[in-house]
PDB file of C-alpha atoms in Angstrom:
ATOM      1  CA  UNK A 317       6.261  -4.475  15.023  1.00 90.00           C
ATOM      2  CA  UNK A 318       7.754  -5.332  11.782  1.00 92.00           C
ATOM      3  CA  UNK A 319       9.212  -8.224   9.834  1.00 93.00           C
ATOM      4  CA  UNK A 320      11.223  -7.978   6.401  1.00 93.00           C
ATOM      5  CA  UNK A 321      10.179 -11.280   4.561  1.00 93.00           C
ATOM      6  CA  UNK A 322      11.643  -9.889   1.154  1.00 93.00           C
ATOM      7  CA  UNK A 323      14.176 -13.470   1.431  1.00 89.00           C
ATOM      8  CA  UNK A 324      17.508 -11.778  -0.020  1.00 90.00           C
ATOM      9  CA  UNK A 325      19.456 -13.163   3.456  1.00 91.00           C
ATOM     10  CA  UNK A 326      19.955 -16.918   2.710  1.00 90.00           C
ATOM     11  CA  UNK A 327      18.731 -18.016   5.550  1.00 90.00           C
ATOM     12  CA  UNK A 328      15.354 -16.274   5.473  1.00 90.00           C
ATOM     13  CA  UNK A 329      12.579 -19.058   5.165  1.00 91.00           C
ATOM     14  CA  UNK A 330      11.012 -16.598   1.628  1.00 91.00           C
ATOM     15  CA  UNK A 331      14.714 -16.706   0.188  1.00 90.00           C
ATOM     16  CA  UNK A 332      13.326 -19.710  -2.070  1.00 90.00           C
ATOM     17  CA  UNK A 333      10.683 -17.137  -3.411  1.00 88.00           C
ATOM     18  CA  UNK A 334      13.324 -14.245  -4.442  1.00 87.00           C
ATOM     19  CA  UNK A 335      13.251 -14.827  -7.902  1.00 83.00           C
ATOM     20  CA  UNK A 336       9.503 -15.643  -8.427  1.00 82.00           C
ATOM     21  CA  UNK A 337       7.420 -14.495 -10.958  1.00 77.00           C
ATOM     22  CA  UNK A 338       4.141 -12.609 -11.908  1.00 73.00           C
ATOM     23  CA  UNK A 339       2.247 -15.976 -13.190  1.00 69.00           C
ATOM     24  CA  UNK A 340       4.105 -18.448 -10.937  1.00 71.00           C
ATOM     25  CA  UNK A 341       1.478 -21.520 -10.266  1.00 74.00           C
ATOM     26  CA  UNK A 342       1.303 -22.352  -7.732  1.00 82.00           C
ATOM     27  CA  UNK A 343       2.315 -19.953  -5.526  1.00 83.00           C
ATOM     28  CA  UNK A 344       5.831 -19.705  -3.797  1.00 89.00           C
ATOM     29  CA  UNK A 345       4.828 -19.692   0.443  1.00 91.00           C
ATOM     30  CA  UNK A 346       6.807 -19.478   2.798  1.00 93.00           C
ATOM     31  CA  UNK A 347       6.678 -19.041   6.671  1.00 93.00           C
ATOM     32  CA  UNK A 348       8.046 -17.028   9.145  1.00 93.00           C
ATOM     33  CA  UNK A 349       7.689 -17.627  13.082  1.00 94.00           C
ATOM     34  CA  UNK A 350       7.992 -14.346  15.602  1.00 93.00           C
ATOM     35  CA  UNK A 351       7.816 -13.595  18.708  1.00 92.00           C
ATOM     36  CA  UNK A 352       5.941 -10.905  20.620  1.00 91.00           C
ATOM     37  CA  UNK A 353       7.329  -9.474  23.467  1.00 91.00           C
ATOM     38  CA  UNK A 354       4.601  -7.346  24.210  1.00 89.00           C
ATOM     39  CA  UNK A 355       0.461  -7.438  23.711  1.00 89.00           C
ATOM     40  CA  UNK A 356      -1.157  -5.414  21.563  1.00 87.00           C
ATOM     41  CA  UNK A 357      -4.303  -3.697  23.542  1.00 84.00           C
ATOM     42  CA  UNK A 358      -6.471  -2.277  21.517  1.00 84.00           C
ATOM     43  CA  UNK A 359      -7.595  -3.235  17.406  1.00 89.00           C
ATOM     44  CA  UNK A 360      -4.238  -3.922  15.744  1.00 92.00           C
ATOM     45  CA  UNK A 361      -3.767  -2.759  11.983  1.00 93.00           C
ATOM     46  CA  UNK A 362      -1.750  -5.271   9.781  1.00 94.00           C
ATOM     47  CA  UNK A 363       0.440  -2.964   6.476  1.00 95.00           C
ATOM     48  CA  UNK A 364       2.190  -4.433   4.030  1.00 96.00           C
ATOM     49  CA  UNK A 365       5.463  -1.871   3.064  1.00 95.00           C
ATOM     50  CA  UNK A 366       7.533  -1.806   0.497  1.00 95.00           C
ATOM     51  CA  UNK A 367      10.652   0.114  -0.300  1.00 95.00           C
ATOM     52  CA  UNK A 368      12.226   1.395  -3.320  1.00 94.00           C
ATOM     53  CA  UNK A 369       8.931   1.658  -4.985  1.00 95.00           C
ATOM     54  CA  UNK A 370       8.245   4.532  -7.098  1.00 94.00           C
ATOM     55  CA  UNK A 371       4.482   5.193  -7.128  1.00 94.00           C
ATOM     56  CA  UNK A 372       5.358   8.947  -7.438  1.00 92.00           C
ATOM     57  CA  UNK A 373       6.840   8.848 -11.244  1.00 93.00           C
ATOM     58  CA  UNK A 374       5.152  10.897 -12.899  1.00 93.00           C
ATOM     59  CA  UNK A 375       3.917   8.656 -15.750  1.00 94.00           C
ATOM     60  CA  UNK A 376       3.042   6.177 -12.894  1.00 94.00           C
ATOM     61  CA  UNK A 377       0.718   8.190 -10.901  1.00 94.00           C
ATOM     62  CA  UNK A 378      -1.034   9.032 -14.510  1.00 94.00           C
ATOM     63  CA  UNK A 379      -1.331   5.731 -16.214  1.00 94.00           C
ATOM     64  CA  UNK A 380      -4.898   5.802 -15.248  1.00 95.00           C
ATOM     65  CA  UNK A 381      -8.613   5.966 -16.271  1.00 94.00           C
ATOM     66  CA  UNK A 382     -10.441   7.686 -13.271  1.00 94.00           C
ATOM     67  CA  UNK A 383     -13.896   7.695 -15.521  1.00 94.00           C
ATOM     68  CA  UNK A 384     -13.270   3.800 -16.617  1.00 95.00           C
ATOM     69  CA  UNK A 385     -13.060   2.868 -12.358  1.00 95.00           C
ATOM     70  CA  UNK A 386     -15.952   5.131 -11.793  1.00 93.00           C
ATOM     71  CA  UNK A 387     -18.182   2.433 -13.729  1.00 91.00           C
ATOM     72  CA  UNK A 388     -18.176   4.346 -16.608  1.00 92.00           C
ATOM     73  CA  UNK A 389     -18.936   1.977 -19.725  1.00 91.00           C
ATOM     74  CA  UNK A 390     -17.749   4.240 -22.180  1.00 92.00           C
ATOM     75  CA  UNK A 391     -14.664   4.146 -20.809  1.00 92.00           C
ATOM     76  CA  UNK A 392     -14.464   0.470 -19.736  1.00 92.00           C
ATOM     77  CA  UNK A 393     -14.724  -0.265 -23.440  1.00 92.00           C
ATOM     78  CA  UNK A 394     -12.236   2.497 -24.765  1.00 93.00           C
ATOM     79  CA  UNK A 395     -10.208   3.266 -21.901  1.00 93.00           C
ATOM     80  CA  UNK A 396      -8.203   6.784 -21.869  1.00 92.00           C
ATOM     81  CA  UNK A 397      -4.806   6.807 -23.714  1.00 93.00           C
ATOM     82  CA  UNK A 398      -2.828   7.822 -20.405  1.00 93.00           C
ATOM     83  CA  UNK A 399      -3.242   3.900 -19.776  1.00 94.00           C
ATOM     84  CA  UNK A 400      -0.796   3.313 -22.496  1.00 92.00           C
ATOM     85  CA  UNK A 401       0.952   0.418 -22.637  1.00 93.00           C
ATOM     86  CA  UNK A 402      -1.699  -0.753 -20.499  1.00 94.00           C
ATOM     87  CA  UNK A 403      -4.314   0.732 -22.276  1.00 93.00           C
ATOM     88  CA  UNK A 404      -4.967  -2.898 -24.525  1.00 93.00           C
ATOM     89  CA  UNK A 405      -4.357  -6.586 -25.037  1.00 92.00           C
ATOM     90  CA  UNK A 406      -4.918  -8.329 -27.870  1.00 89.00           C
ATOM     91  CA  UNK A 407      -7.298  -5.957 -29.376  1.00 90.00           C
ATOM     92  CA  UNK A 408      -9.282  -6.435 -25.887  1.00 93.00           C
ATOM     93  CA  UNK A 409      -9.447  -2.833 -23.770  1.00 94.00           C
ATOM     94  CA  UNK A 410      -7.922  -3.879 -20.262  1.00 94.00           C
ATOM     95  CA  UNK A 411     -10.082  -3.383 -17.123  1.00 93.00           C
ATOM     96  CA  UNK A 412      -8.887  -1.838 -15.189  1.00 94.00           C
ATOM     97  CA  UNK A 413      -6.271   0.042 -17.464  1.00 95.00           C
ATOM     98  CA  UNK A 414      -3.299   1.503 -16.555  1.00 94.00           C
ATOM     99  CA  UNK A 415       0.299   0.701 -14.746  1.00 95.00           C
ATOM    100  CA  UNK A 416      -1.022   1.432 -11.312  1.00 96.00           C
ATOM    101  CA  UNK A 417      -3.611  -1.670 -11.106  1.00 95.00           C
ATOM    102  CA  UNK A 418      -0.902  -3.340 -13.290  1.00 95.00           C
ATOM    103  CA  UNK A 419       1.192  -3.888 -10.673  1.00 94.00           C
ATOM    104  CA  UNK A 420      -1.054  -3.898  -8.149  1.00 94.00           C
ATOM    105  CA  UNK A 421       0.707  -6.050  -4.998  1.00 94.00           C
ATOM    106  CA  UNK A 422      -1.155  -9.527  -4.640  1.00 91.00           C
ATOM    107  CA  UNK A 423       0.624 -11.222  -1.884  1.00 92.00           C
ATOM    108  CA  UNK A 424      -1.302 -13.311   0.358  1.00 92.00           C
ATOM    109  CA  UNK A 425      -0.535 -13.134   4.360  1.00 94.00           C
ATOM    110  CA  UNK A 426      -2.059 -15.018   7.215  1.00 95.00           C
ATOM    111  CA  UNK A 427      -1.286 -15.044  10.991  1.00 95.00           C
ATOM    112  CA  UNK A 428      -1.094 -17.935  13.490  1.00 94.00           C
ATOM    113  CA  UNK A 429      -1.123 -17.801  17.209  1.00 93.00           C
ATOM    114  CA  UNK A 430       1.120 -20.851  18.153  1.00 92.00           C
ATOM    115  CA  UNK A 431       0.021 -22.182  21.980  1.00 90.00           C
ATOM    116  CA  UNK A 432       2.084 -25.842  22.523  1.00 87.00           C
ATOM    117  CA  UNK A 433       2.872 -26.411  19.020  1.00 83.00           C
ATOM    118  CA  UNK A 434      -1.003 -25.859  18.009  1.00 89.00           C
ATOM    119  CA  UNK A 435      -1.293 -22.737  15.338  1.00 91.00           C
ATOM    120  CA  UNK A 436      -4.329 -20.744  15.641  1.00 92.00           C
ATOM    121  CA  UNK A 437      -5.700 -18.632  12.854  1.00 93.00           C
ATOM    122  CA  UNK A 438      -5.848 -15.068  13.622  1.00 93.00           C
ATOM    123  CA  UNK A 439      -9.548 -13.263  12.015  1.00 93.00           C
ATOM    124  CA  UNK A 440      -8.248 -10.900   9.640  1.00 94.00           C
ATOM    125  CA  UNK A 441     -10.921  -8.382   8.748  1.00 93.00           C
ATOM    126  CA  UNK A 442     -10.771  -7.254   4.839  1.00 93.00           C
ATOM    127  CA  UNK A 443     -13.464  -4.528   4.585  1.00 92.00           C
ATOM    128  CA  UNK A 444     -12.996  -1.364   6.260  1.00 91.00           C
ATOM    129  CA  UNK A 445      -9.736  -0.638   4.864  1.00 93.00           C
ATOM    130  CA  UNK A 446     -10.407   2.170   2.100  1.00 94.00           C
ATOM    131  CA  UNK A 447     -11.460   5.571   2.692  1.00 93.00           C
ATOM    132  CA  UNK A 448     -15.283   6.053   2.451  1.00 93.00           C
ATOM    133  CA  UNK A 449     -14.877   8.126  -0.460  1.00 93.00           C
ATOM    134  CA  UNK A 450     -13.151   6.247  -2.611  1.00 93.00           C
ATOM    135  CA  UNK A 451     -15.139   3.186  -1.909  1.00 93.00           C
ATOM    136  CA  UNK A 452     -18.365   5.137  -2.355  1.00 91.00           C
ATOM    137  CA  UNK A 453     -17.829   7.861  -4.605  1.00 92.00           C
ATOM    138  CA  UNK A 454     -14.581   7.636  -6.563  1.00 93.00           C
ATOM    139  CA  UNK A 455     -14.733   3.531  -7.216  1.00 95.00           C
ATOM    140  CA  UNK A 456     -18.090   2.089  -9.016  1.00 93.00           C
ATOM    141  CA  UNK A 457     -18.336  -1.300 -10.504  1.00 93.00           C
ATOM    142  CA  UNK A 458     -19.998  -0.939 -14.491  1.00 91.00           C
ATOM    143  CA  UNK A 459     -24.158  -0.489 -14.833  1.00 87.00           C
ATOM    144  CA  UNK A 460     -26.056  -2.782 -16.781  1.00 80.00           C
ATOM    145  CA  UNK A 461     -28.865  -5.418 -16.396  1.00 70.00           C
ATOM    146  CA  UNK A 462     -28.302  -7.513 -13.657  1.00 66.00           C
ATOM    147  CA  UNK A 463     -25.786  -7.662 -11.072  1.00 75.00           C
ATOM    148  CA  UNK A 464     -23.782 -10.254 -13.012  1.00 86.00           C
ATOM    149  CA  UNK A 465     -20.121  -8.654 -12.842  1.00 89.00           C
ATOM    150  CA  UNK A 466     -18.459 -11.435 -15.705  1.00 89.00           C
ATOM    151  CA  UNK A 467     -21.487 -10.420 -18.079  1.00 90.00           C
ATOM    152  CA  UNK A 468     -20.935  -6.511 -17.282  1.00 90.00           C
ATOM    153  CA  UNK A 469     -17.052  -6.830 -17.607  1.00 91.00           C
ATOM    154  CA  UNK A 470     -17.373  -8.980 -20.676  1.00 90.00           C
ATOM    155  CA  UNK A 471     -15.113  -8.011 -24.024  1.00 90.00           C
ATOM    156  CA  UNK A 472     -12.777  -6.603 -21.545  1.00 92.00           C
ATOM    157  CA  UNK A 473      -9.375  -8.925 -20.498  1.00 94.00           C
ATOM    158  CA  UNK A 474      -7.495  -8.933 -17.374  1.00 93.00           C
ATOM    159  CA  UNK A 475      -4.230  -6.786 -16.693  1.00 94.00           C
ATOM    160  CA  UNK A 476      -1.411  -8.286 -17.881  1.00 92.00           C
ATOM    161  CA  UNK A 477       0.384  -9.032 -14.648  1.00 91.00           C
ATOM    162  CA  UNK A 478      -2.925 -10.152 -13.174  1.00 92.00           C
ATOM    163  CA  UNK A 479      -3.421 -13.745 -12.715  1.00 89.00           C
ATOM    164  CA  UNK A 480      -7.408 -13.457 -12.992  1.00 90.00           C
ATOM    165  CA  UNK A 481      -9.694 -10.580 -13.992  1.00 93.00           C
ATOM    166  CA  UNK A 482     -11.117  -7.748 -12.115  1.00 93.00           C
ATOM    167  CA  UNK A 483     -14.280  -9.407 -11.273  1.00 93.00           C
ATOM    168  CA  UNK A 484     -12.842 -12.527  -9.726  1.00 93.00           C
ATOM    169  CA  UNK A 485     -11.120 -10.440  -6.993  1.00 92.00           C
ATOM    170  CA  UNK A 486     -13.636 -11.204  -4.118  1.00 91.00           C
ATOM    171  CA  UNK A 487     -16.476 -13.786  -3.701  1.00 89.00           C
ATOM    172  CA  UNK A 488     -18.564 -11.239  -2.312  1.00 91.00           C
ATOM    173  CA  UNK A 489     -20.439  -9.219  -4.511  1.00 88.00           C
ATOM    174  CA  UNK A 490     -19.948  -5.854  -2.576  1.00 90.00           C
ATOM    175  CA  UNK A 491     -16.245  -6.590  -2.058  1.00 93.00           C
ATOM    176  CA  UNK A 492     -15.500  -7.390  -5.946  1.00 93.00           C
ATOM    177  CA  UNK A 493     -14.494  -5.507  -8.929  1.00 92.00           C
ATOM    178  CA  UNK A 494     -13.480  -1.923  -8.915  1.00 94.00           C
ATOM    179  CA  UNK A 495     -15.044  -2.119  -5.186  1.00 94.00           C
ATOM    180  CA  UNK A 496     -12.537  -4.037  -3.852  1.00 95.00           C
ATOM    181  CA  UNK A 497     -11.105  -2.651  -0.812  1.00 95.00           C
ATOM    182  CA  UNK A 498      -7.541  -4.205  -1.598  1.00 95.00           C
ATOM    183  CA  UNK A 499      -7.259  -2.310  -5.264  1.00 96.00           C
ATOM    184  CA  UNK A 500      -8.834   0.777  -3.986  1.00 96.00           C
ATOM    185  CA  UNK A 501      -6.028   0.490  -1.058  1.00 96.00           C
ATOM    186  CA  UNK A 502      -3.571   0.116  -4.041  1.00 96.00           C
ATOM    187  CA  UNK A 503      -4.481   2.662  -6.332  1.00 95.00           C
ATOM    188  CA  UNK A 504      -4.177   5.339  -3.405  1.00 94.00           C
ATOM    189  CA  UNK A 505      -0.303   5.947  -4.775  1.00 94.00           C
ATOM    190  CA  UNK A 506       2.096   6.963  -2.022  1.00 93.00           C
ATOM    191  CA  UNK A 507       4.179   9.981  -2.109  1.00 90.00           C
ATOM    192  CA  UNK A 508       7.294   8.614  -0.909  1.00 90.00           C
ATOM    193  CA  UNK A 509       9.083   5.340  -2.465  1.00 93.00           C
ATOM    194  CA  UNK A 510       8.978   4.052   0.984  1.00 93.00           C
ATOM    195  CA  UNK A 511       5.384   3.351   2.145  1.00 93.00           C
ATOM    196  CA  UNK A 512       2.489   0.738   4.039  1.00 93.00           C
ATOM    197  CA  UNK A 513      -0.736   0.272   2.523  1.00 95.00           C
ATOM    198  CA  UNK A 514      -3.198  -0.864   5.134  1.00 94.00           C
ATOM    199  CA  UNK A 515      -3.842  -4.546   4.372  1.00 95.00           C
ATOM    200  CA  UNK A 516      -6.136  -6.197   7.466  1.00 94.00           C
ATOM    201  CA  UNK A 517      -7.529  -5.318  10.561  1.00 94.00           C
ATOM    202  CA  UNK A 518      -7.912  -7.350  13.554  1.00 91.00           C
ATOM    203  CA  UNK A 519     -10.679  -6.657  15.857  1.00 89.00           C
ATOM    204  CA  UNK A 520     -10.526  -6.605  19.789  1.00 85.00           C
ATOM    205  CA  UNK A 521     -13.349  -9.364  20.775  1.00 83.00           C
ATOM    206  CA  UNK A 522     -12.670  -9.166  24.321  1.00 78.00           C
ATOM    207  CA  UNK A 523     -12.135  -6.583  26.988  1.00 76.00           C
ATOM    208  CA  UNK A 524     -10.795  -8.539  29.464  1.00 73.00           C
ATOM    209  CA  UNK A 525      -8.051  -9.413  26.959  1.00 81.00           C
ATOM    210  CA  UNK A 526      -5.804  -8.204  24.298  1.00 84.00           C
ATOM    211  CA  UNK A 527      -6.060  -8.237  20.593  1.00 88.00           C
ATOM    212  CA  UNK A 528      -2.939 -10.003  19.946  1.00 89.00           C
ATOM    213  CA  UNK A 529      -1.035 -11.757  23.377  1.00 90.00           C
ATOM    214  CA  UNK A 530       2.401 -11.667  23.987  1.00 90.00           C
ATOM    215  CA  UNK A 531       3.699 -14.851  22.228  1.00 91.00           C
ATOM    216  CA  UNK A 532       4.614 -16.895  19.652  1.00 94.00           C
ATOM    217  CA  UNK A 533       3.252 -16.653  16.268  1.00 93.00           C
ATOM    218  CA  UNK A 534       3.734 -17.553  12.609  1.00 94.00           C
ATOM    219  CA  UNK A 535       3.341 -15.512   9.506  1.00 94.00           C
ATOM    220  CA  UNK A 536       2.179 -17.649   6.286  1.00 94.00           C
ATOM    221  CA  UNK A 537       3.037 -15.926   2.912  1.00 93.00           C
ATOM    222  CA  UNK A 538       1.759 -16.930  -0.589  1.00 92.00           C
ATOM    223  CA  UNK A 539       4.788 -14.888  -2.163  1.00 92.00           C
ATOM    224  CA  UNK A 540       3.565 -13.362  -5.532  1.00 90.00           C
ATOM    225  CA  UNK A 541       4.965 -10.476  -5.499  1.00 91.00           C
ATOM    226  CA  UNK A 542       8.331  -9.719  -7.665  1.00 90.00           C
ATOM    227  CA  UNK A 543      10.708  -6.934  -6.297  1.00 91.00           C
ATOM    228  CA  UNK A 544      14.347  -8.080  -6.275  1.00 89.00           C
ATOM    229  CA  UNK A 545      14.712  -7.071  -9.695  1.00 88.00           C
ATOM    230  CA  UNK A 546      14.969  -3.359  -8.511  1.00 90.00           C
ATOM    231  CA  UNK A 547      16.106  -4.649  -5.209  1.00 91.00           C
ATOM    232  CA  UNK A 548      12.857  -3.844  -3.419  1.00 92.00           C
ATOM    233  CA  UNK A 549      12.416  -4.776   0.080  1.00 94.00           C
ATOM    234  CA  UNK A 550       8.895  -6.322   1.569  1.00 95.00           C
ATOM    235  CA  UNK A 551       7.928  -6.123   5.056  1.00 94.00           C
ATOM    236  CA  UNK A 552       4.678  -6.959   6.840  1.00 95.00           C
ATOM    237  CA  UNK A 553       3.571  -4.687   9.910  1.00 94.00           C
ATOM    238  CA  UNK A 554       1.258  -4.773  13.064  1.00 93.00           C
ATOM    239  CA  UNK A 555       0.634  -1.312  14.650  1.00 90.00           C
ATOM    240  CA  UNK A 556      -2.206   0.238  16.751  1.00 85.00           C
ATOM    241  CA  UNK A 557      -3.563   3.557  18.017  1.00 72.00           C
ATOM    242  CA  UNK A 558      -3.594   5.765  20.768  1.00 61.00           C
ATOM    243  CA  UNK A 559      -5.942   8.683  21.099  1.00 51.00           C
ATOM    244  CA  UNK A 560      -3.456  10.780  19.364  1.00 55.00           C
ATOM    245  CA  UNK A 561      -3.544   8.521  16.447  1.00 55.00           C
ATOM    246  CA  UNK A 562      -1.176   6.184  14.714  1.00 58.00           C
ATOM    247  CA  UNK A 563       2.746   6.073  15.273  1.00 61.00           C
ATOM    248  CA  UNK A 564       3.820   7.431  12.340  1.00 64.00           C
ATOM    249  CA  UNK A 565       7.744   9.087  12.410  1.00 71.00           C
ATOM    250  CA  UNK A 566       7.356  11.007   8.972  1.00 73.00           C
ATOM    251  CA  UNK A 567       5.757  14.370  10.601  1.00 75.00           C
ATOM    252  CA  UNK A 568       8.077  14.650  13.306  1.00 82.00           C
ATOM    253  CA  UNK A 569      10.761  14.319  11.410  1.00 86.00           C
ATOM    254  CA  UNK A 570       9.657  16.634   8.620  1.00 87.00           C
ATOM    255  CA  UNK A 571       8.894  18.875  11.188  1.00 90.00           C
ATOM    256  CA  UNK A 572      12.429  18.859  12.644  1.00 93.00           C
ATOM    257  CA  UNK A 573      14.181  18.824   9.612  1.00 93.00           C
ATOM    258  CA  UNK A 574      12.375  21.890   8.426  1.00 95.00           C
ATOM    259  CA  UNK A 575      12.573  23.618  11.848  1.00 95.00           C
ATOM    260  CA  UNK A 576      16.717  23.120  11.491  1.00 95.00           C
ATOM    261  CA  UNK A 577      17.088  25.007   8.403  1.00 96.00           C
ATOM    262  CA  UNK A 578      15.134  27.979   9.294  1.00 96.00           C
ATOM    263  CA  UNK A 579      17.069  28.213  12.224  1.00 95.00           C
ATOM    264  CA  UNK A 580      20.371  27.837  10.540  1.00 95.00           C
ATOM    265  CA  UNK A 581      18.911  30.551   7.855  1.00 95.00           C
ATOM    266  CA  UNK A 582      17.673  32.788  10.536  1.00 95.00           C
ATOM    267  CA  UNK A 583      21.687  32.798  12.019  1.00 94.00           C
ATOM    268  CA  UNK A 584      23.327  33.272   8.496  1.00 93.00           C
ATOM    269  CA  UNK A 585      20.866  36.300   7.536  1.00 92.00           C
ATOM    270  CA  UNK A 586      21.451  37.877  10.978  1.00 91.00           C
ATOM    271  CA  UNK A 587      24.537  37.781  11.161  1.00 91.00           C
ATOM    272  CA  UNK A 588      24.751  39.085   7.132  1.00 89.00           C
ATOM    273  CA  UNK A 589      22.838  41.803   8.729  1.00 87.00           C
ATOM    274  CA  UNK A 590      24.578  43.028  11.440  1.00 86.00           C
ATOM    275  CA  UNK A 591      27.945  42.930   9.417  1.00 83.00           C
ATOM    276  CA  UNK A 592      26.725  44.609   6.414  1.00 82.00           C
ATOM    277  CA  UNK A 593      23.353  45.875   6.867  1.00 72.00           C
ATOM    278  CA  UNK A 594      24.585  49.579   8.400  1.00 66.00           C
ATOM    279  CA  UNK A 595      27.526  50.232   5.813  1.00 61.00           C
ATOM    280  CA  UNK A 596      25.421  52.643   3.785  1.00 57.00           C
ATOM    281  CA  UNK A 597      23.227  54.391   6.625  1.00 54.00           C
ATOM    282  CA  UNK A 598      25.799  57.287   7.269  1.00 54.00           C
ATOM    283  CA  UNK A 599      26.821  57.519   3.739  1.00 52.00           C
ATOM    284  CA  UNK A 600      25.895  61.496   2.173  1.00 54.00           C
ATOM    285  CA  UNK A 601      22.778  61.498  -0.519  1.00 53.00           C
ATOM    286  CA  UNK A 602      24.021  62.974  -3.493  1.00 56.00           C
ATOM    287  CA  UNK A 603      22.274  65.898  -5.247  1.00 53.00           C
TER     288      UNK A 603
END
């Protein structure tokens, strides 16, 4: 289940938001009530997509300091020169650097339940969303004395389309920094310019009933996030799994697509072969 709250149709409740901007304050929100006509069963897994989004330019997927978000602190004060333009501000190194966490999406989404006009908060579970090895190995907050993250990131300055610094990301300590699960999600770059990034899970609590009932329900968005300028589209998504794993269209289509041409190859070469592939057999060897 999906919903487009991108707000380009003028009668979409986010098309007040189009135009924002990085450092609007506050916030543009908006809210969008859906139904569902059927339950979800088992955990459900809330994305955010977007489309038209090139995280596969080549500069893009570059503009980075792996060493700098591995907690090095050589790097975190003189970050690697593929951050460039990102690489400084105002003399300050940027942590993190680079156009990746630059741009790094910072929408805010919350679900209601809505049972006789009374909206219930749905949990929404933000740890557990990156892949054990990045949050583990690849992603390490700066060493120092202490476990003070504003005195470790200090002579360092926010990115520039951030609207606080790295360390204010979380108010838990072992969900802040370079550790947080919602940059680490982001600085995964997709392959394709249409993607989801996981964004929340919701757990099943009960057994004797689904994650999310068949219903009513309301989607609350803090609307940060600027992509009409390279008419971008936004979309918020609630999916599950089966023991065979997530639906996910890309493989089977890839698969078919692929499968196609090799059988419209294999056709063309036989039949090049059985028009001209005996023309020479009976033909004398010279001496």
């Amino acid at each position: 289940f999906q919903i487009d709250y991108t707000g380009t149709e003028p009668s979409s409740p986010c098309n007040k938001c189009l135009n924002v901007s990085w450092d609007s304050s506050p916030p543009c929100t908006c809210t969008i009530n859906f139904t569902l006509e059927h339950s979800f069963e088992s955990n459900v897994f809330m994305y955010y997509g977007l489309s038209n989004f090139y995280q596969n330019h080549r500069r893009y997927v570059k503009s980075r300091d792996d060493s700098q978000l591995n907690g090095d602190n050589a790097s975190l004060l003189n970050p690697s020169k593929e951050c460039e333009p990102y690489r400084t501000n105002e003399d300050k190194p940027i942590a993190p650097c680079g156009a990746i966490a630059n741009s790094m999406f910072n929408d805010t989404l919350e679900l209601y339940r809505i049972d006789n006009d009374t909206r219930t908060p749905i949990p929404l579970i933000k740890k557990g969303i990156a892949w054990w090895t990045d949050k583990n190995v690849k992603f390490r907050n700066p060493t120092g004395d202490g476990n003070n993250l504003t005195a470790l990131f200090q002579g360092t300055t926010k990115p520039v389309n951030w609207p606080k610094p790295v360390y204010m990301l979380d108010s838990e300590p072992d969900n802040n920094g370079f550790i947080n699960e919602d940059f680490i999600v982001w600085m995964r770059t997709a392959a394709l310019p249409t993607f989801r990034k996981l964004y929340r899970l919701i757990e099943r609590k009960n057994n004797l009933q689904p994650t999310l009932q068949a219903g009513k329900y309301s989607l609350d968005i803090a609307y940060n996030y600027p992509v009409h300028s390279f008419d971008g589209r936004k979309r918020m998504i609630l999916s599950t799994i089966s023991w065979m794993g997530g639906k996910n269209p890309f493989l089977g289509i890839a698969y078919i697509t692929v499968g196609s041409i090799c059988f419209f190859l294999g056709v063309v070469l036989l039949i090049i072969h059985h028009k001209y592939g005996n023309r020479n057999t009976s033909a004398d060897i010279p001496n």
